[in-house]
Tab-separated table of C-alpha atoms and ligand atoms in Angstrom:
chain	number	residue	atom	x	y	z
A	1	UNK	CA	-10.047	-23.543	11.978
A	2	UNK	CA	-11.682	-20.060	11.391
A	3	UNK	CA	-12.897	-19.400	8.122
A	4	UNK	CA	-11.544	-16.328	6.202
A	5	UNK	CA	-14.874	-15.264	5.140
A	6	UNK	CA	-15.526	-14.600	8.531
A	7	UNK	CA	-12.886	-11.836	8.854
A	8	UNK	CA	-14.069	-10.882	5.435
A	9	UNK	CA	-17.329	-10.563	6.293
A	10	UNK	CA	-16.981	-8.359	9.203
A	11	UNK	CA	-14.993	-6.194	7.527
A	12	UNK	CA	-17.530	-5.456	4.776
A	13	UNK	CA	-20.015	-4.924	7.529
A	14	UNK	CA	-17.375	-2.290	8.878
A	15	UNK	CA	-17.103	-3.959	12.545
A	16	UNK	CA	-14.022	-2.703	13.394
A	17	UNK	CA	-13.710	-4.376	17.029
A	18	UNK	CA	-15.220	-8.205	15.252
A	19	UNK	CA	-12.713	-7.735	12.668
A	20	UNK	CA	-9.666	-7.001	14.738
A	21	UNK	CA	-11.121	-9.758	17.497
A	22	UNK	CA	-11.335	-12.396	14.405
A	23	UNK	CA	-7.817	-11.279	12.976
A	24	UNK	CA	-6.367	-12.260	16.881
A	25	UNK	CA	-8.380	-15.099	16.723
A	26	UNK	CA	-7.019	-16.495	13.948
A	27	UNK	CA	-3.539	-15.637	14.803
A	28	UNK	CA	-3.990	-17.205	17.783
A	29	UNK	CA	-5.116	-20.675	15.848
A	30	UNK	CA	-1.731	-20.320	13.928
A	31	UNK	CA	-3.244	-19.405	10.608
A	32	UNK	CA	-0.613	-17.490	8.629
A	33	UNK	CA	-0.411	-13.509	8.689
A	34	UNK	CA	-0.466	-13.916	4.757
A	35	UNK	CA	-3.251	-15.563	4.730
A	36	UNK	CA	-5.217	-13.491	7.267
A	37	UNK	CA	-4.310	-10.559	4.877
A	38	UNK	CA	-5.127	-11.610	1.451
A	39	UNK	CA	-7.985	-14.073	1.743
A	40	UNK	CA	-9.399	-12.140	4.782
A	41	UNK	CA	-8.859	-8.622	4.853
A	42	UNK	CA	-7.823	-8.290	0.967
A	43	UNK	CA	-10.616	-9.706	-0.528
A	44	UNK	CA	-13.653	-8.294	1.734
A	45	UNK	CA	-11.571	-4.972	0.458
A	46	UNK	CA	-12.029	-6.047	-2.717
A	47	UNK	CA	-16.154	-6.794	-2.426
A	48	UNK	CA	-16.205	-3.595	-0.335
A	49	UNK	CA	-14.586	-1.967	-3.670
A	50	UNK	CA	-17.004	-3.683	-6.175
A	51	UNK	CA	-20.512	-3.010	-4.327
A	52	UNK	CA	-19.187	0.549	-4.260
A	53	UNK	CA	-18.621	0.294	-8.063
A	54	UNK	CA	-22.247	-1.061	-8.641
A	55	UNK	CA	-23.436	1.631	-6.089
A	56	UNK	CA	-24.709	-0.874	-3.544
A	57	UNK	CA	-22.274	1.022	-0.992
A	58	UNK	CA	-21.906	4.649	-0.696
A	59	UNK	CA	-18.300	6.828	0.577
A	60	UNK	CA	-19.924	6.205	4.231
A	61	UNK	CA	-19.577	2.122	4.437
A	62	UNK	CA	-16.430	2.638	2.286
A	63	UNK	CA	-15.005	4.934	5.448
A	64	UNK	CA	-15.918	2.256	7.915
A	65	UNK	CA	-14.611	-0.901	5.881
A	66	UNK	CA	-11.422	1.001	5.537
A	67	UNK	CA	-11.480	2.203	9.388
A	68	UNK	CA	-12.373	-1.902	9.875
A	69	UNK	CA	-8.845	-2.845	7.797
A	70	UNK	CA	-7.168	0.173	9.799
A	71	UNK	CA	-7.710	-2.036	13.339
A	72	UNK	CA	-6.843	-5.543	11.839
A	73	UNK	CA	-3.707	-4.625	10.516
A	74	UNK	CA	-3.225	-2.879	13.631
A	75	UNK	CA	-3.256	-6.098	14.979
A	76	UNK	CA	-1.274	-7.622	12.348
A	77	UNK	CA	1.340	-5.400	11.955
A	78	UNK	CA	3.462	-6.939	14.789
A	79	UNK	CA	3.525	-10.281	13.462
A	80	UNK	CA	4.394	-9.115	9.718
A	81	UNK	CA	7.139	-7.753	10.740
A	82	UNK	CA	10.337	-9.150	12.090
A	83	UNK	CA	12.761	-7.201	14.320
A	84	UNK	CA	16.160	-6.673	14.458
A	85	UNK	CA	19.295	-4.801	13.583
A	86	UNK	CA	20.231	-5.416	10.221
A	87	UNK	CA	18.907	-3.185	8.094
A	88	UNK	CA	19.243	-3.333	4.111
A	89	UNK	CA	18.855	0.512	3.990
A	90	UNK	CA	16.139	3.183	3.365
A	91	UNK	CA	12.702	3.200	2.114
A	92	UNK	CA	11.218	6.478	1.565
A	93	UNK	CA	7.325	5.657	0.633
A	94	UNK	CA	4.032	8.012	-0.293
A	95	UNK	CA	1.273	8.651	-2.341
A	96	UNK	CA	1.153	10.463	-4.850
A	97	UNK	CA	-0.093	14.285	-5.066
A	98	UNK	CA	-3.925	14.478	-4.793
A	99	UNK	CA	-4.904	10.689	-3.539
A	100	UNK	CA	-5.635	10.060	-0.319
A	101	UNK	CA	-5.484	6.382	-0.392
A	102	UNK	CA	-3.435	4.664	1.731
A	103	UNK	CA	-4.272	1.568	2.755
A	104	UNK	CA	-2.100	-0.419	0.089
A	105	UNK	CA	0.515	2.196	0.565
A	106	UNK	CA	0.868	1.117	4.490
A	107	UNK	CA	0.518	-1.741	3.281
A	108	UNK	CA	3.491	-2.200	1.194
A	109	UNK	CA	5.319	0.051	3.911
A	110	UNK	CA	4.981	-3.152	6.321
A	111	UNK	CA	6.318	-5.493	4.384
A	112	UNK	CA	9.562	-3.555	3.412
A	113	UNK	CA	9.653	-3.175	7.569
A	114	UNK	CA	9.415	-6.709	7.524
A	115	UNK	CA	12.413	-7.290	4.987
A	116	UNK	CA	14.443	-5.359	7.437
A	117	UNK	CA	14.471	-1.726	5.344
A	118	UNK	CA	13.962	1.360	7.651
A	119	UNK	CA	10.737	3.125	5.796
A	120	UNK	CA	10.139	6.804	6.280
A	121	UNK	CA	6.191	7.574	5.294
A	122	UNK	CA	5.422	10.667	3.813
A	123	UNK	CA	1.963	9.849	4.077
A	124	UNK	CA	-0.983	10.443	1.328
A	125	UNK	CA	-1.254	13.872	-1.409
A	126	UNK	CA	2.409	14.252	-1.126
A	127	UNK	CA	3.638	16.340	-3.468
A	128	UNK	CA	6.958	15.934	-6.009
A	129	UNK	CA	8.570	18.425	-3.998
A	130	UNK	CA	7.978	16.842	-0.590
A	131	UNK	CA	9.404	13.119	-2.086
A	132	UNK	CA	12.532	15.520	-3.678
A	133	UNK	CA	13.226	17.043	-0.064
A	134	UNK	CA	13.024	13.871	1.535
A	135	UNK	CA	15.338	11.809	-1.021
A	136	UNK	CA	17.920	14.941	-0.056
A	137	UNK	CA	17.653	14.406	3.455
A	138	UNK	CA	17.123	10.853	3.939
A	139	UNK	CA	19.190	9.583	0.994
A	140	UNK	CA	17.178	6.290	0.595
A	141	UNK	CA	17.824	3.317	-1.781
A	142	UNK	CA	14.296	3.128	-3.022
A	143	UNK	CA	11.075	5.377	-2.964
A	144	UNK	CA	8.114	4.129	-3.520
A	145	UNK	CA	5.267	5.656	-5.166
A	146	UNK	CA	1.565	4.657	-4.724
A	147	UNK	CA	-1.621	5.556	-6.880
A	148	UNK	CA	-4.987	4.076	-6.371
A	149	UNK	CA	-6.763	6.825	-8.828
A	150	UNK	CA	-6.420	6.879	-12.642
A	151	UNK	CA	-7.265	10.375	-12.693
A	152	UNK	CA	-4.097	11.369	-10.389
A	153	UNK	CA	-1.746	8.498	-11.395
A	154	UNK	CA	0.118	10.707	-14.431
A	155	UNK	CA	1.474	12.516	-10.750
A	156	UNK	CA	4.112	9.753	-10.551
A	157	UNK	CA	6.079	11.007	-13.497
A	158	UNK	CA	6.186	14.550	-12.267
A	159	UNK	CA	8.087	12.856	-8.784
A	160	UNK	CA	10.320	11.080	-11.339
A	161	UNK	CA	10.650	14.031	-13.373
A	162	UNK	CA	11.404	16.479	-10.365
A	163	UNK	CA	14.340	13.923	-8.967
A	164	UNK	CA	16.013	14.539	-12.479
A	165	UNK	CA	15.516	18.026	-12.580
A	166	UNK	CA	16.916	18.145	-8.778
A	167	UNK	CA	20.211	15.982	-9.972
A	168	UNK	CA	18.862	12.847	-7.802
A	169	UNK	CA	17.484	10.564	-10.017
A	170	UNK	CA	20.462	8.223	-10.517
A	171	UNK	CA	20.887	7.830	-6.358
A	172	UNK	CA	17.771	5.987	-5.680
A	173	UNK	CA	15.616	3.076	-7.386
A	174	UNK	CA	11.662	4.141	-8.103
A	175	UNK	CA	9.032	1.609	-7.562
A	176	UNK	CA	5.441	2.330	-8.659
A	177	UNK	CA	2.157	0.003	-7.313
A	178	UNK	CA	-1.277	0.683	-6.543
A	179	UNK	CA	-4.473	-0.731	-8.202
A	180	UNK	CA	-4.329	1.139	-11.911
A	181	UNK	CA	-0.624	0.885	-12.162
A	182	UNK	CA	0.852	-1.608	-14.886
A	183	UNK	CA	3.978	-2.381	-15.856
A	184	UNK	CA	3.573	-0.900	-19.060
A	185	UNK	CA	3.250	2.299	-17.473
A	186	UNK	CA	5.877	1.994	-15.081
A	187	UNK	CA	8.340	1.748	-18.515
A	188	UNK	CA	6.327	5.121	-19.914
A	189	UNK	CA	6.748	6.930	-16.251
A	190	UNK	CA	10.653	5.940	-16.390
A	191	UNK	CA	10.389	4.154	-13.198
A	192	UNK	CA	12.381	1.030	-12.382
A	193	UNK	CA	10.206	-1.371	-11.384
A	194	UNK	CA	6.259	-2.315	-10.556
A	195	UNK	CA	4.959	-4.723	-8.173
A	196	UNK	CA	1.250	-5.387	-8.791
A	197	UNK	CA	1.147	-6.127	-4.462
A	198	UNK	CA	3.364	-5.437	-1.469
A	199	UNK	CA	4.818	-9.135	-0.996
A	200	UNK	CA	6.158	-8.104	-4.786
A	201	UNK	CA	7.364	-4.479	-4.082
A	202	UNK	CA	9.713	-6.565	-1.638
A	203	UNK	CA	11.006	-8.988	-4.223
A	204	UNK	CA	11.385	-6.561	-6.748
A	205	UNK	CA	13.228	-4.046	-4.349
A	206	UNK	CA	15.555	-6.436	-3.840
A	207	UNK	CA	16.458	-7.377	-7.181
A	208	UNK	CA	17.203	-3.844	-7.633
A	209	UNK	CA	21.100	-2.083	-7.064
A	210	UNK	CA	21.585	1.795	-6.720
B	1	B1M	CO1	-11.601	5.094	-3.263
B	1	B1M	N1	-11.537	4.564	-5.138
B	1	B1M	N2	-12.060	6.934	-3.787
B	1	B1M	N3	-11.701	5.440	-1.365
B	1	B1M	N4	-11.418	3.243	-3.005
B	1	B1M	C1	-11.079	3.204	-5.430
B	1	B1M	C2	-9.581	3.188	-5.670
B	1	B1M	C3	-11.930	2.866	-6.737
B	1	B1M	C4	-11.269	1.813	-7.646
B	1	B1M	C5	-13.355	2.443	-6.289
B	1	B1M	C6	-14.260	2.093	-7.462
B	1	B1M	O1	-14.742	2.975	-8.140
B	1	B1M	N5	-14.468	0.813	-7.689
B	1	B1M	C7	-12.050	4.289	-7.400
B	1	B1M	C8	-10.918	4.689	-8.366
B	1	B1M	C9	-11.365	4.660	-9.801
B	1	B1M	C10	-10.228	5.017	-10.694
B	1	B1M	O2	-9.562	6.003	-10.547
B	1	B1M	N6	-10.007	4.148	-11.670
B	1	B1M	C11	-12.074	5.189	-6.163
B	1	B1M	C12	-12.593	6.512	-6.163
B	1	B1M	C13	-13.236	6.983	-7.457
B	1	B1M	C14	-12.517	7.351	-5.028
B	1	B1M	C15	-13.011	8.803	-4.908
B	1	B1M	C16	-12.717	9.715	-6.096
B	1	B1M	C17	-14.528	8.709	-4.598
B	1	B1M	C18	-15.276	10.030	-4.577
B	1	B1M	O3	-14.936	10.904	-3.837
B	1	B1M	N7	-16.228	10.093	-5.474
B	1	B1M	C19	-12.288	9.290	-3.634
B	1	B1M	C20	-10.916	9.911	-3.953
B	1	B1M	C21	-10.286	10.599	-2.771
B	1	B1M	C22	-8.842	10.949	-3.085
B	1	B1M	O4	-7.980	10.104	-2.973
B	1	B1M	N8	-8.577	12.193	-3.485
B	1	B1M	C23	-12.106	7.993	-2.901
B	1	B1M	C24	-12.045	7.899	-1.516
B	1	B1M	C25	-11.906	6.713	-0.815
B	1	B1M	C26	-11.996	6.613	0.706
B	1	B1M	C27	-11.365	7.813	1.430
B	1	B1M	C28	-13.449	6.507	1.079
B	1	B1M	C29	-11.305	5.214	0.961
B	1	B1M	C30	-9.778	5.327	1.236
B	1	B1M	C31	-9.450	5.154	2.687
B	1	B1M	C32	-7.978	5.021	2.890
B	1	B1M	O5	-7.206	4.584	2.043
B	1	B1M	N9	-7.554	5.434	4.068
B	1	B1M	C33	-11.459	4.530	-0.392
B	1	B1M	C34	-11.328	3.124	-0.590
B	1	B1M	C35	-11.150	2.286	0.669
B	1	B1M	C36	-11.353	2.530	-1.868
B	1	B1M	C37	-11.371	1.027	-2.250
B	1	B1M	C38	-12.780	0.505	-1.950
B	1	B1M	C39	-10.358	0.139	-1.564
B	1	B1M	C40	-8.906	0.598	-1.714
B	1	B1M	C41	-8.069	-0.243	-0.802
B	1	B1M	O6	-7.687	0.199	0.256
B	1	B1M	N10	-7.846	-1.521	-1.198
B	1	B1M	C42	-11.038	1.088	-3.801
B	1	B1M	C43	-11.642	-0.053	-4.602
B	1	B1M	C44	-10.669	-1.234	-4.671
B	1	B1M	O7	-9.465	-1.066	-4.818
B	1	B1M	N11	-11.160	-2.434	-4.595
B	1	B1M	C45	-11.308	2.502	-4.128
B	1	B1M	C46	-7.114	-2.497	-0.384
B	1	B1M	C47	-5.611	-2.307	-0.610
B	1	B1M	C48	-4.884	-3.382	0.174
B	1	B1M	O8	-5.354	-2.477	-1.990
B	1	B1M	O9	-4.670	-0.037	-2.289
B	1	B1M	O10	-4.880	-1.592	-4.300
B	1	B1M	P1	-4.538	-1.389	-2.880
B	1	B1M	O11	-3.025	-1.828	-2.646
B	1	B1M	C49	-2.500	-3.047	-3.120
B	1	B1M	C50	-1.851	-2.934	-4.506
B	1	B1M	O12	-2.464	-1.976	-5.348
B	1	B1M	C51	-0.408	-2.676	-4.206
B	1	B1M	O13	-0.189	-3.375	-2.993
B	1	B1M	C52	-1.361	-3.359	-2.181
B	1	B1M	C53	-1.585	-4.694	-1.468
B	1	B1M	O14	-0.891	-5.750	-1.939
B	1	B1M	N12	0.115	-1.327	-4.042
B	1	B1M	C54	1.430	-1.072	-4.258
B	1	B1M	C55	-0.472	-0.196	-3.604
B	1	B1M	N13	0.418	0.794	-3.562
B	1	B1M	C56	1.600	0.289	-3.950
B	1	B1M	C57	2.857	0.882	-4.061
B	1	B1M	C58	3.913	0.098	-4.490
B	1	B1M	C59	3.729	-1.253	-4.809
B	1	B1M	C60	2.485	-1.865	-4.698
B	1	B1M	O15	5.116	0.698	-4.569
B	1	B1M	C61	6.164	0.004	-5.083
């Protein structure tokens, strides 16, 4: 049985065609898609993140681990999620205004495509205004906001405060995730619910009513 290290080491190195050829691979031995993800993919993110924070790696290996996640999930997107016609409504999803992250963001995107919601993606920098027009439009149950950087995160309150000021805030649930993101802040923001990962965004998506 393949090791996860494997995948997690290849994806540190930023070998985009090993790590998507190890992610098949591993499939194709019947280890889980879960699995693959968090003790593969997840955690060499996670190392990539840390050298970077010690200044062992620089924004160009960064680009390529990232690029490296980018063609295994690629690969695993089919298997995490499940087809068919029911659908348990709309998920609008983003990040916030002035963070280009998006890795957890698509992330979190494929699992609620996975639990059967239909997710529109705004994408990465969206702005308050961009989430208000598409909560008009699209009249979603949930959005879902994203924030990887402390210095941008205060953004998510502006979305929440420009769906009040728009008369939309009681139609739709807000969830808030993304690395700096606690609970704690999620009551301050008046959101209605955190998830610390994307498995969790699901769960707590569900246990939410609009
Ligand atoms: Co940047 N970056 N980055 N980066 N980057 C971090 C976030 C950082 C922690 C690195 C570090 O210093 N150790 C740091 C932020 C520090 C801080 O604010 N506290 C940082 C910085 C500083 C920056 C720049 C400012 C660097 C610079 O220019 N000097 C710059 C900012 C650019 C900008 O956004 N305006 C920058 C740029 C980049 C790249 C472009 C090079 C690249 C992003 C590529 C991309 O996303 N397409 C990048 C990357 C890859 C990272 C790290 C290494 C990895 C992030 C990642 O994808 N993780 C990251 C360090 C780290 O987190 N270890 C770092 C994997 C992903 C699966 O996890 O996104 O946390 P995550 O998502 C999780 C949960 O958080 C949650 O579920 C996901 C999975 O379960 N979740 C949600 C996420 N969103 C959710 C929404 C929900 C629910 C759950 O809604 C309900």
């Amino acid at each position: 049985m393949m090791s996860m290290e494997r995948i997690a080491e290849a994806l540190q190195d930023g070998n985009s065609v090993e790590v998507a050829r190890l992610t098949e691979e591993a499939l194709i031995q019947g280890i889980s898609p879960a699995v693959i993800l968090r003790q593969g993919l997840v955690a060499g993110m996670d190392v990539v993140g840390e050298k970077f924070r010690r200044d062992e790696f620089f924004m160009p290996e960064v680009l390529v681990a990232a690029k490296a996640m980018k063609a295994a999930m690629l690969v695993l997107r089919p298997r995490l999620i499940e087809t068919g016609a029911r659908s348990e409504g709309t998920v609008v999803i983003g990040t916030i205004q002035g963070d280009l992250h998006d890795i957890g963001k698509n992330l979190v995107g494929m699992f609620m495509e996975g639990a059967a919601y239909r997710v529109a993606d705004l994408g990465v920098d969206v702005s308050p205004e961009r989430f208000v027009e598409a909560v008009r439009t699209l009249q979603p149950r949930i959005v879902c906001l994203s924030s990887l950087l402390t210095t941008t995160m205060s953004r998510m309150r502006d979305v929440i405060d420009a769906l009040s000021q728009a008369g939309l805030r009681d139609s739709v649930k807000v969830l808030v995730g993304g690395a700096p993101v606690t609970e704690e802040f999620c009551r301050d923001i008046g959101a209605d619910g955190y998830s610390p990962d994307a498995a969790g965004a699901v769960e707590k998506a569900r246990t939410l009513r609009s």
